[in-house]
Amino acid sequence: MTVTFTINGVQVEAEAGGSVLDTARRYGFEVPSLCHHEAVVPYGACRMCLTEITRGKRRKITTSCNYEVLPGIEVRTDTPEVRRHQSMVLELILAKAPENKALRDLAARYGLRVPRFARVARQKIKDCILCGLCARVCSESIGAHALTFTGRGDLRDVGVPFQGEPRTCIGCGSCASVCPTSCIVMEDTRTTRKIWDRTFRFVACDVCGGPVMTEEHKEHAIKTAGLPAEYYKTCPTCRQNGLAGHFARVGS
Amino acid sequence: MDKTYVLVPRKCIGCRTCELACSFVHSNDGKLGRSRIHVHPIAEGHFIQMNCLQCVEAACVKVCPTKALARSEDTGAVRLLEGRCIGCALCATACPFGHIHFDRPAGLPVKCDLCGGEPACAKFCPSKALEMR
């Protein structure tokens, strides 16, 4: 079932159950966000996607990522009031990571230069803004459940449940890929990957000896994706070279 | 989907214009490592172009945990929906032909999407070794 409503005066259509944010972006309206990712359930943690939504006689400023589309609502993404609220939210986020490049770039779009608030970050990881996207991707998409929020109040943090090494982590690196502030450090060498204070060993390519994927990631892939173990013996480059060589032999 | 992407290794002269065209179209920096297509020398004066085969039963689509790889209905190509990708790199390791590479700095796989039906590699190929026909 499709739902019709307006965004900035433009009539738009969306599937029932979709979010205002996704619809706005599909129609080319720019709405900033940090914690949103299409692969996971909306969470509304960063509050950057604030928009003004009028439903009947009620008008409110609310997050668009977890606001389900409704027929007849009027959404405004660019009013001075919306920008003022977003700017305030961003200033507060900046207090957690004042030097972060991604945040500074976003702040420049709001004309924010000098952070007004003193740095308040108590997180173990520098520049973490506690959006929780890493933990949600790890649980919802990968299914490893290696990360979680820990602590309460100003001691809230993202990390490994009950401290220590992440025992269920498979070292896939998705958390580092999705992090909006790129604050998760992943160090790769030819044979090892270090992430969340745990060192993983890479499966070595049968041909060149280079890294294919971590051993834990391989086990996880065999279990969840249902592909045979032979798939994961060589790195993509060597596999392509092998195929080219095969064609050469067939052709000659 | 009235046209097919055809690779003719016999006509390939190994100039790598396709690699350049591909990387410029997709990444603006012209780094050959970012190219979706790769030219391999297989013998003296003979080359073969290697690019995604857009498999009907694609391993990359099968393994993707977030359904970020999906077949486009207009071109028939398996393309990456960047917004859904979480950068787990499983597609790159699952491709049986090694046609997907993972761009670690960008956190995204490098995968041919046939440029929405008009591949730049075919457009720039001087010897018609790559064609849409």
mmCIF file of C-alpha atoms in Angstrom:
data_model
loop_
_atom_site.group_PDB
_atom_site.id
_atom_site.type_symbol
_atom_site.label_atom_id
_atom_site.label_comp_id
_atom_site.label_asym_id
_atom_site.label_seq_id
_atom_site.Cartn_x
_atom_site.Cartn_y
_atom_site.Cartn_z
ATOM 1 C CA MET A 1 0.000 0.000 0.000
ATOM 2 C CA THR A 2 1.345 3.414 -0.889
ATOM 3 C CA VAL A 3 1.049 6.468 1.305
ATOM 4 C CA THR A 4 0.896 9.992 -0.125
ATOM 5 C CA PHE A 5 2.113 13.024 1.791
ATOM 6 C CA THR A 6 4.188 16.142 1.200
ATOM 7 C CA ILE A 7 7.814 17.020 1.820
ATOM 8 C CA ASN A 8 8.663 20.727 1.531
ATOM 9 C CA GLY A 9 5.421 21.186 -0.389
ATOM 10 C CA VAL A 10 6.237 18.463 -2.941
ATOM 11 C CA GLN A 11 3.822 15.560 -3.133
ATOM 12 C CA VAL A 12 5.617 12.254 -2.516
ATOM 13 C CA GLU A 13 4.683 8.603 -2.347
ATOM 14 C CA ALA A 14 6.113 5.882 -0.139
ATOM 15 C CA GLU A 15 5.365 2.309 0.800
ATOM 16 C CA ALA A 16 3.469 2.021 4.085
ATOM 17 C CA GLY A 17 5.874 1.157 6.870
ATOM 18 C CA GLY A 18 8.742 3.144 5.349
ATOM 19 C CA SER A 19 10.383 6.056 7.126
ATOM 20 C CA VAL A 20 10.128 9.760 6.402
ATOM 21 C CA LEU A 21 13.932 10.003 6.199
ATOM 22 C CA ASP A 22 14.317 7.300 3.537
ATOM 23 C CA THR A 23 11.473 8.809 1.495
ATOM 24 C CA ALA A 24 12.941 12.315 1.710
ATOM 25 C CA ARG A 25 16.340 11.073 0.552
ATOM 26 C CA ARG A 26 14.808 9.090 -2.291
ATOM 27 C CA TYR A 27 13.207 12.297 -3.556
ATOM 28 C CA GLY A 28 16.511 14.153 -3.278
ATOM 29 C CA PHE A 29 15.879 16.180 -0.125
ATOM 30 C CA GLU A 30 18.961 16.476 1.985
ATOM 31 C CA VAL A 31 18.544 15.399 5.586
ATOM 32 C CA PRO A 32 21.686 14.931 7.677
ATOM 33 C CA SER A 33 22.115 11.856 9.844
ATOM 34 C CA LEU A 34 24.891 10.025 11.645
ATOM 35 C CA CYS A 35 23.389 6.925 13.249
ATOM 36 C CA HIS A 36 21.090 5.916 10.386
ATOM 37 C CA HIS A 37 21.813 2.927 8.148
ATOM 38 C CA GLU A 38 19.386 1.302 5.737
ATOM 39 C CA ALA A 39 20.529 -2.174 6.751
ATOM 40 C CA VAL A 40 19.350 -1.871 10.358
ATOM 41 C CA VAL A 41 16.226 -0.825 12.224
ATOM 42 C CA PRO A 42 16.078 2.965 12.807
ATOM 43 C CA TYR A 43 17.250 3.939 16.255
ATOM 44 C CA GLY A 44 16.996 7.730 16.545
ATOM 45 C CA ALA A 45 20.184 8.076 18.566
ATOM 46 C CA CYS A 46 21.998 10.972 16.935
ATOM 47 C CA ARG A 47 18.940 13.270 16.488
ATOM 48 C CA MET A 48 20.510 14.939 13.444
ATOM 49 C CA CYS A 49 17.641 13.935 11.134
ATOM 50 C CA LEU A 50 15.179 16.268 12.882
ATOM 51 C CA THR A 51 12.395 17.545 10.628
ATOM 52 C CA GLU A 52 9.193 19.450 11.197
ATOM 53 C CA ILE A 53 6.177 17.180 10.781
ATOM 54 C CA THR A 54 2.601 18.459 10.773
ATOM 55 C CA ARG A 55 -0.107 15.881 11.287
ATOM 56 C CA GLY A 56 -3.584 17.396 11.306
ATOM 57 C CA LYS A 57 -3.373 20.352 13.670
ATOM 58 C CA ARG A 58 -0.296 19.116 15.487
ATOM 59 C CA ARG A 59 3.113 20.325 14.472
ATOM 60 C CA LYS A 60 6.311 19.018 15.980
ATOM 61 C CA ILE A 61 10.037 18.764 15.473
ATOM 62 C CA THR A 62 10.898 15.088 15.451
ATOM 63 C CA THR A 63 13.411 12.576 14.150
ATOM 64 C CA SER A 64 12.546 11.447 10.635
ATOM 65 C CA CYS A 65 14.465 8.149 10.657
ATOM 66 C CA ASN A 66 12.021 6.441 13.002
ATOM 67 C CA TYR A 67 8.898 8.353 11.955
ATOM 68 C CA GLU A 68 6.740 6.060 9.874
ATOM 69 C CA VAL A 69 5.109 7.593 6.795
ATOM 70 C CA LEU A 70 1.432 8.522 7.269
ATOM 71 C CA PRO A 71 -1.084 9.768 4.702
ATOM 72 C CA GLY A 72 -1.488 13.529 4.606
ATOM 73 C CA ILE A 73 1.401 14.534 6.861
ATOM 74 C CA GLU A 74 3.363 17.641 5.911
ATOM 75 C CA VAL A 75 7.107 17.361 6.313
ATOM 76 C CA ARG A 76 9.522 20.296 6.188
ATOM 77 C CA THR A 77 13.232 19.568 6.152
ATOM 78 C CA ASP A 78 14.705 23.033 5.686
ATOM 79 C CA THR A 79 13.005 25.595 7.908
ATOM 80 C CA PRO A 80 15.194 27.911 10.023
ATOM 81 C CA GLU A 81 13.732 26.247 13.111
ATOM 82 C CA VAL A 82 14.748 22.777 11.938
ATOM 83 C CA ARG A 83 18.243 23.986 11.174
ATOM 84 C CA ARG A 84 18.480 25.685 14.562
ATOM 85 C CA HIS A 85 17.578 22.450 16.320
ATOM 86 C CA GLN A 86 19.937 20.375 14.195
ATOM 87 C CA SER A 87 22.701 22.877 14.837
ATOM 88 C CA MET A 88 22.167 22.601 18.604
ATOM 89 C CA VAL A 89 22.203 18.798 18.444
ATOM 90 C CA LEU A 90 25.398 18.891 16.428
ATOM 91 C CA GLU A 91 27.046 21.235 18.924
ATOM 92 C CA LEU A 92 26.273 18.765 21.688
ATOM 93 C CA ILE A 93 27.622 15.853 19.636
ATOM 94 C CA LEU A 94 30.734 17.899 18.878
ATOM 95 C CA ALA A 95 31.413 18.139 22.602
ATOM 96 C CA LYS A 96 32.110 14.401 22.471
ATOM 97 C CA ALA A 97 34.455 14.561 19.500
ATOM 98 C CA PRO A 98 35.519 18.154 18.814
ATOM 99 C CA GLU A 99 38.377 17.247 16.473
ATOM 100 C CA ASN A 100 36.630 14.639 14.362
ATOM 101 C CA LYS A 101 36.830 15.424 10.666
ATOM 102 C CA ALA A 102 33.433 14.060 9.647
ATOM 103 C CA LEU A 103 31.741 16.072 12.386
ATOM 104 C CA ARG A 104 33.761 19.214 11.632
ATOM 105 C CA ASP A 105 32.741 18.983 7.966
ATOM 106 C CA LEU A 106 29.102 18.675 8.966
ATOM 107 C CA ALA A 107 29.484 21.533 11.460
ATOM 108 C CA ALA A 108 30.895 23.781 8.748
ATOM 109 C CA ARG A 109 27.586 23.428 6.904
ATOM 110 C CA TYR A 110 25.850 24.930 9.930
ATOM 111 C CA GLY A 111 28.409 27.694 10.327
ATOM 112 C CA LEU A 112 29.709 26.182 13.561
ATOM 113 C CA ARG A 113 33.440 26.689 14.046
ATOM 114 C CA VAL A 114 34.447 26.876 17.671
ATOM 115 C CA PRO A 115 32.688 24.283 19.852
ATOM 116 C CA ARG A 116 30.685 26.105 22.491
ATOM 117 C CA PHE A 117 30.769 23.298 25.025
ATOM 118 C CA ALA A 118 33.735 21.845 26.854
ATOM 119 C CA ARG A 119 34.802 18.388 25.822
ATOM 120 C CA VAL A 120 32.807 15.864 27.817
ATOM 121 C CA ALA A 121 33.915 12.592 26.249
ATOM 122 C CA ARG A 122 34.416 9.821 28.756
ATOM 123 C CA GLN A 123 34.309 7.095 26.111
ATOM 124 C CA LYS A 124 37.231 4.731 25.851
ATOM 125 C CA ILE A 125 37.336 5.173 22.102
ATOM 126 C CA LYS A 126 38.327 8.647 20.991
ATOM 127 C CA ASP A 127 35.654 10.389 18.903
ATOM 128 C CA CYS A 128 32.871 7.866 19.656
ATOM 129 C CA ILE A 129 29.529 9.680 19.712
ATOM 130 C CA LEU A 130 27.579 6.724 21.158
ATOM 131 C CA CYS A 131 25.273 6.331 18.156
ATOM 132 C CA GLY A 132 25.437 2.561 18.580
ATOM 133 C CA LEU A 133 25.487 1.843 14.853
ATOM 134 C CA CYS A 134 28.433 -0.562 15.228
ATOM 135 C CA ALA A 135 26.609 -2.593 17.868
ATOM 136 C CA ARG A 136 23.375 -2.663 15.854
ATOM 137 C CA VAL A 137 25.076 -3.753 12.638
ATOM 138 C CA CYS A 138 27.010 -6.421 14.561
ATOM 139 C CA SER A 139 23.839 -7.862 16.087
ATOM 140 C CA GLU A 140 21.197 -7.296 13.405
ATOM 141 C CA SER A 141 23.128 -7.760 10.174
ATOM 142 C CA ILE A 142 26.076 -9.974 11.075
ATOM 143 C CA GLY A 143 24.476 -11.774 14.000
ATOM 144 C CA ALA A 144 27.671 -11.895 16.026
ATOM 145 C CA HIS A 145 26.390 -9.840 19.004
ATOM 146 C CA ALA A 146 29.966 -8.916 19.894
ATOM 147 C CA LEU A 147 29.300 -5.280 20.802
ATOM 148 C CA THR A 148 26.858 -3.521 23.070
ATOM 149 C CA PHE A 149 26.243 -0.371 25.059
ATOM 150 C CA THR A 150 27.799 -0.577 28.499
ATOM 151 C CA GLY A 151 27.411 1.605 31.587
ATOM 152 C CA ARG A 152 24.827 4.269 32.342
ATOM 153 C CA GLY A 153 24.501 8.021 32.327
ATOM 154 C CA ASP A 154 27.731 9.795 31.567
ATOM 155 C CA LEU A 155 29.602 6.506 31.837
ATOM 156 C CA ARG A 156 27.700 5.076 28.898
ATOM 157 C CA ASP A 157 30.033 3.528 26.383
ATOM 158 C CA VAL A 158 30.103 1.204 23.409
ATOM 159 C CA GLY A 159 32.190 -1.894 23.725
ATOM 160 C CA VAL A 160 32.461 -5.524 24.599
ATOM 161 C CA PRO A 161 29.877 -6.971 26.999
ATOM 162 C CA PHE A 162 31.466 -7.629 30.412
ATOM 163 C CA GLN A 163 34.785 -6.091 29.242
ATOM 164 C CA GLY A 164 37.778 -8.003 27.975
ATOM 165 C CA GLU A 165 38.147 -9.503 24.528
ATOM 166 C CA PRO A 166 35.089 -9.720 22.282
ATOM 167 C CA ARG A 167 34.620 -13.478 22.325
ATOM 168 C CA THR A 168 31.905 -13.657 19.653
ATOM 169 C CA CYS A 169 33.552 -11.093 17.326
ATOM 170 C CA ILE A 170 34.441 -12.560 13.940
ATOM 171 C CA GLY A 171 36.695 -9.707 12.853
ATOM 172 C CA CYS A 172 34.680 -8.847 9.749
ATOM 173 C CA GLY A 173 35.311 -5.115 10.128
ATOM 174 C CA SER A 174 31.724 -4.059 9.449
ATOM 175 C CA CYS A 175 31.647 -1.902 12.587
ATOM 176 C CA ALA A 176 34.673 0.031 11.360
ATOM 177 C CA SER A 177 33.114 0.410 7.885
ATOM 178 C CA VAL A 178 29.823 1.867 9.107
ATOM 179 C CA CYS A 179 31.091 4.080 11.951
ATOM 180 C CA PRO A 180 30.036 7.657 11.071
ATOM 181 C CA THR A 181 33.058 9.191 12.778
ATOM 182 C CA SER A 182 35.491 6.462 11.633
ATOM 183 C CA CYS A 183 36.662 6.074 15.199
ATOM 184 C CA ILE A 184 36.924 2.273 15.354
ATOM 185 C CA VAL A 185 40.542 1.358 14.824
ATOM 186 C CA MET A 186 41.229 -1.710 12.739
ATOM 187 C CA GLU A 187 44.846 -2.584 12.090
ATOM 188 C CA ASP A 188 45.542 -5.045 9.298
ATOM 189 C CA THR A 189 48.870 -6.666 8.589
ATOM 190 C CA ARG A 190 49.475 -9.380 6.008
ATOM 191 C CA THR A 191 48.659 -12.121 8.506
ATOM 192 C CA THR A 192 46.674 -10.505 11.320
ATOM 193 C CA ARG A 193 43.854 -8.093 11.991
ATOM 194 C CA LYS A 194 43.585 -6.230 15.273
ATOM 195 C CA ILE A 195 40.218 -4.805 16.267
ATOM 196 C CA TRP A 196 38.544 -4.265 19.656
ATOM 197 C CA ASP A 197 41.800 -5.309 21.378
ATOM 198 C CA ARG A 198 41.601 -8.746 19.864
ATOM 199 C CA THR A 199 44.006 -10.078 17.278
ATOM 200 C CA PHE A 200 42.637 -12.291 14.526
ATOM 201 C CA ARG A 201 44.619 -14.467 12.153
ATOM 202 C CA PHE A 202 43.874 -14.236 8.456
ATOM 203 C CA VAL A 203 43.242 -17.300 6.330
ATOM 204 C CA ALA A 204 46.244 -17.206 3.981
ATOM 205 C CA CYS A 205 45.598 -17.357 0.250
ATOM 206 C CA ASP A 206 46.664 -20.729 -1.170
ATOM 207 C CA VAL A 207 48.447 -19.014 -4.055
ATOM 208 C CA CYS A 208 50.015 -15.760 -2.846
ATOM 209 C CA GLY A 209 49.783 -16.213 0.927
ATOM 210 C CA GLY A 210 47.991 -12.883 1.298
ATOM 211 C CA PRO A 211 44.972 -12.324 3.523
ATOM 212 C CA VAL A 212 41.579 -13.739 2.464
ATOM 213 C CA MET A 213 39.472 -13.174 5.593
ATOM 214 C CA THR A 214 39.778 -13.920 9.292
ATOM 215 C CA GLU A 215 39.397 -17.555 10.330
ATOM 216 C CA GLU A 216 36.368 -16.720 12.484
ATOM 217 C CA HIS A 217 34.739 -14.831 9.617
ATOM 218 C CA LYS A 218 35.269 -17.869 7.383
ATOM 219 C CA GLU A 219 33.614 -20.201 9.888
ATOM 220 C CA HIS A 220 30.752 -17.732 10.229
ATOM 221 C CA ALA A 221 30.374 -17.468 6.451
ATOM 222 C CA ILE A 222 30.299 -21.229 5.968
ATOM 223 C CA LYS A 223 27.604 -21.501 8.642
ATOM 224 C CA THR A 224 25.372 -18.611 7.598
ATOM 225 C CA ALA A 225 25.839 -18.245 3.829
ATOM 226 C CA GLY A 226 25.777 -21.937 2.974
ATOM 227 C CA LEU A 227 28.704 -21.768 0.545
ATOM 228 C CA PRO A 228 31.299 -24.577 0.499
ATOM 229 C CA ALA A 229 34.587 -24.134 2.357
ATOM 230 C CA GLU A 230 36.560 -24.308 -0.941
ATOM 231 C CA TYR A 231 35.212 -20.850 -1.747
ATOM 232 C CA TYR A 232 37.401 -19.218 0.829
ATOM 233 C CA LYS A 233 40.840 -20.618 -0.013
ATOM 234 C CA THR A 234 42.182 -17.943 -2.324
ATOM 235 C CA CYS A 235 42.093 -14.158 -2.370
ATOM 236 C CA PRO A 236 40.003 -12.390 -5.056
ATOM 237 C CA THR A 237 43.074 -11.292 -7.024
ATOM 238 C CA CYS A 238 44.513 -14.813 -7.247
ATOM 239 C CA ARG A 239 41.108 -16.234 -8.094
ATOM 240 C CA GLN A 240 40.800 -13.819 -11.008
ATOM 241 C CA ASN A 241 44.353 -14.555 -12.143
ATOM 242 C CA GLY A 242 43.583 -18.263 -11.945
ATOM 243 C CA LEU A 243 40.505 -17.854 -14.101
ATOM 244 C CA ALA A 244 42.449 -15.819 -16.678
ATOM 245 C CA GLY A 245 45.076 -18.565 -16.772
ATOM 246 C CA HIS A 246 42.361 -21.175 -17.191
ATOM 247 C CA PHE A 247 40.872 -19.292 -20.155
ATOM 248 C CA ALA A 248 44.353 -18.970 -21.665
ATOM 249 C CA ARG A 249 44.846 -22.739 -21.500
ATOM 250 C CA VAL A 250 41.380 -23.408 -22.923
ATOM 251 C CA GLY A 251 41.958 -20.876 -25.732
ATOM 252 C CA SER A 252 45.369 -22.143 -26.851
ATOM 253 C CA MET B 1 17.720 -5.445 -21.283
ATOM 254 C CA ASP B 2 17.719 -5.723 -25.066
ATOM 255 C CA LYS B 3 21.501 -5.539 -25.276
ATOM 256 C CA THR B 4 24.191 -7.851 -23.968
ATOM 257 C CA TYR B 5 27.607 -6.939 -22.634
ATOM 258 C CA VAL B 6 30.077 -8.857 -24.795
ATOM 259 C CA LEU B 7 33.785 -9.360 -24.165
ATOM 260 C CA VAL B 8 35.894 -10.472 -27.130
ATOM 261 C CA PRO B 9 39.416 -11.288 -25.836
ATOM 262 C CA ARG B 10 40.608 -11.932 -29.429
ATOM 263 C CA LYS B 11 40.150 -8.224 -30.224
ATOM 264 C CA CYS B 12 41.736 -6.922 -27.010
ATOM 265 C CA ILE B 13 44.986 -5.010 -27.602
ATOM 266 C CA GLY B 14 45.807 -4.638 -23.905
ATOM 267 C CA CYS B 15 45.689 -0.831 -23.824
ATOM 268 C CA ARG B 16 43.781 -0.783 -20.511
ATOM 269 C CA THR B 17 41.628 2.128 -21.622
ATOM 270 C CA CYS B 18 38.666 0.230 -20.173
ATOM 271 C CA GLU B 19 40.331 0.145 -16.740
ATOM 272 C CA LEU B 20 40.957 3.872 -16.864
ATOM 273 C CA ALA B 21 37.447 4.665 -18.083
ATOM 274 C CA CYS B 22 35.969 2.468 -15.364
ATOM 275 C CA SER B 23 37.939 3.977 -12.529
ATOM 276 C CA PHE B 24 37.274 7.540 -13.689
ATOM 277 C CA VAL B 25 33.546 6.925 -14.024
ATOM 278 C CA HIS B 26 33.256 5.268 -10.623
ATOM 279 C CA SER B 27 35.813 7.015 -8.430
ATOM 280 C CA ASN B 28 36.963 10.273 -10.087
ATOM 281 C CA ASP B 29 40.606 9.545 -9.343
ATOM 282 C CA GLY B 30 41.494 7.178 -12.166
ATOM 283 C CA LYS B 31 43.299 4.711 -9.902
ATOM 284 C CA LEU B 32 43.466 1.428 -11.815
ATOM 285 C CA GLY B 33 43.026 -0.491 -8.576
ATOM 286 C CA ARG B 34 39.510 0.948 -8.289
ATOM 287 C CA SER B 35 38.574 -0.367 -11.736
ATOM 288 C CA ARG B 36 35.898 -3.041 -11.949
ATOM 289 C CA ILE B 37 37.401 -4.480 -15.101
ATOM 290 C CA HIS B 38 40.926 -5.875 -15.315
ATOM 291 C CA VAL B 39 43.014 -6.775 -18.342
ATOM 292 C CA HIS B 40 45.257 -9.802 -17.919
ATOM 293 C CA PRO B 41 48.090 -10.639 -20.327
ATOM 294 C CA ILE B 42 47.817 -14.352 -21.082
ATOM 295 C CA ALA B 43 50.470 -14.799 -23.785
ATOM 296 C CA GLU B 44 52.731 -12.671 -25.939
ATOM 297 C CA GLY B 45 50.403 -10.075 -27.495
ATOM 298 C CA HIS B 46 47.277 -11.716 -26.140
ATOM 299 C CA PHE B 47 45.049 -10.346 -23.435
ATOM 300 C CA ILE B 48 41.844 -11.223 -21.685
ATOM 301 C CA GLN B 49 39.468 -8.820 -19.972
ATOM 302 C CA MET B 50 38.062 -9.998 -16.682
ATOM 303 C CA ASN B 51 34.867 -8.474 -15.409
ATOM 304 C CA CYS B 52 31.828 -9.470 -13.394
ATOM 305 C CA LEU B 53 29.696 -12.033 -15.209
ATOM 306 C CA GLN B 54 26.460 -10.887 -13.510
ATOM 307 C CA CYS B 55 25.769 -14.554 -12.579
ATOM 308 C CA VAL B 56 22.154 -15.666 -12.612
ATOM 309 C CA GLU B 57 22.592 -17.451 -9.297
ATOM 310 C CA ALA B 58 25.141 -15.091 -7.869
ATOM 311 C CA ALA B 59 27.190 -16.104 -4.841
ATOM 312 C CA CYS B 60 27.650 -12.458 -3.857
ATOM 313 C CA VAL B 61 23.879 -11.925 -3.689
ATOM 314 C CA LYS B 62 23.491 -15.134 -1.730
ATOM 315 C CA VAL B 63 26.010 -14.250 0.974
ATOM 316 C CA CYS B 64 25.196 -10.566 1.434
ATOM 317 C CA PRO B 65 23.747 -10.276 4.957
ATOM 318 C CA THR B 66 21.936 -6.982 4.265
ATOM 319 C CA LYS B 67 20.632 -7.557 0.701
ATOM 320 C CA ALA B 68 22.842 -4.702 -0.476
ATOM 321 C CA LEU B 69 23.550 -6.567 -3.714
ATOM 322 C CA ALA B 70 20.468 -6.822 -5.855
ATOM 323 C CA ARG B 71 19.680 -7.408 -9.494
ATOM 324 C CA SER B 72 18.659 -4.270 -11.322
ATOM 325 C CA GLU B 73 15.577 -4.906 -13.420
ATOM 326 C CA ASP B 74 16.466 -2.564 -16.298
ATOM 327 C CA THR B 75 20.008 -3.804 -16.924
ATOM 328 C CA GLY B 76 19.998 -7.290 -15.421
ATOM 329 C CA ALA B 77 23.204 -6.410 -13.597
ATOM 330 C CA VAL B 78 23.799 -7.208 -9.951
ATOM 331 C CA ARG B 79 24.470 -3.820 -8.462
ATOM 332 C CA LEU B 80 25.481 -2.513 -5.096
ATOM 333 C CA LEU B 81 23.009 -0.444 -3.102
ATOM 334 C CA GLU B 82 25.614 1.559 -1.198
ATOM 335 C CA GLY B 83 23.194 2.696 1.474
ATOM 336 C CA ARG B 84 22.518 -0.883 2.530
ATOM 337 C CA CYS B 85 26.144 -2.072 2.490
ATOM 338 C CA ILE B 86 27.851 -2.500 5.853
ATOM 339 C CA GLY B 87 31.286 -3.315 4.428
ATOM 340 C CA CYS B 88 31.717 -6.869 5.727
ATOM 341 C CA ALA B 89 33.584 -7.833 2.526
ATOM 342 C CA LEU B 90 31.886 -11.215 2.357
ATOM 343 C CA CYS B 91 30.867 -10.680 -1.292
ATOM 344 C CA ALA B 92 34.496 -10.211 -2.305
ATOM 345 C CA THR B 93 35.518 -13.481 -0.686
ATOM 346 C CA ALA B 94 32.456 -15.351 -1.936
ATOM 347 C CA CYS B 95 32.761 -14.535 -5.650
ATOM 348 C CA PRO B 96 34.055 -17.773 -7.220
ATOM 349 C CA PHE B 97 35.758 -15.795 -9.999
ATOM 350 C CA GLY B 98 37.353 -13.074 -7.854
ATOM 351 C CA HIS B 99 35.585 -10.320 -9.754
ATOM 352 C CA ILE B 100 34.689 -8.305 -6.658
ATOM 353 C CA HIS B 101 37.434 -6.442 -4.860
ATOM 354 C CA PHE B 102 37.083 -4.718 -1.546
ATOM 355 C CA ASP B 103 38.032 -1.072 -1.262
ATOM 356 C CA ARG B 104 39.138 -0.931 2.382
ATOM 357 C CA PRO B 105 39.482 2.876 2.712
ATOM 358 C CA ALA B 106 35.979 3.374 1.322
ATOM 359 C CA GLY B 107 34.606 0.339 3.157
ATOM 360 C CA LEU B 108 32.748 -0.735 0.018
ATOM 361 C CA PRO B 109 33.117 -3.523 -2.520
ATOM 362 C CA VAL B 110 34.173 -2.665 -6.063
ATOM 363 C CA LYS B 111 31.648 -4.356 -8.323
ATOM 364 C CA CYS B 112 30.609 -3.846 -11.965
ATOM 365 C CA ASP B 113 27.080 -2.475 -12.360
ATOM 366 C CA LEU B 114 27.219 -2.094 -16.160
ATOM 367 C CA CYS B 115 27.025 1.702 -15.588
ATOM 368 C CA GLY B 116 23.246 1.517 -15.667
ATOM 369 C CA GLY B 117 23.176 -0.021 -19.162
ATOM 370 C CA GLU B 118 25.850 2.009 -20.925
ATOM 371 C CA PRO B 119 29.212 0.704 -19.719
ATOM 372 C CA ALA B 120 32.001 3.273 -19.988
ATOM 373 C CA CYS B 121 34.550 0.524 -20.709
ATOM 374 C CA ALA B 122 32.662 -0.498 -23.860
ATOM 375 C CA LYS B 123 32.226 3.118 -24.902
ATOM 376 C CA PHE B 124 35.961 3.799 -24.705
ATOM 377 C CA CYS B 125 37.310 0.475 -26.016
ATOM 378 C CA PRO B 126 39.207 1.395 -29.210
ATOM 379 C CA SER B 127 39.254 -2.119 -30.674
ATOM 380 C CA LYS B 128 35.645 -3.073 -29.925
ATOM 381 C CA ALA B 129 36.823 -5.895 -27.687
ATOM 382 C CA LEU B 130 34.094 -4.758 -25.303
ATOM 383 C CA GLU B 131 30.686 -4.059 -26.728
ATOM 384 C CA MET B 132 27.037 -3.661 -25.902
ATOM 385 C CA ARG B 133 25.214 -5.415 -28.663
#
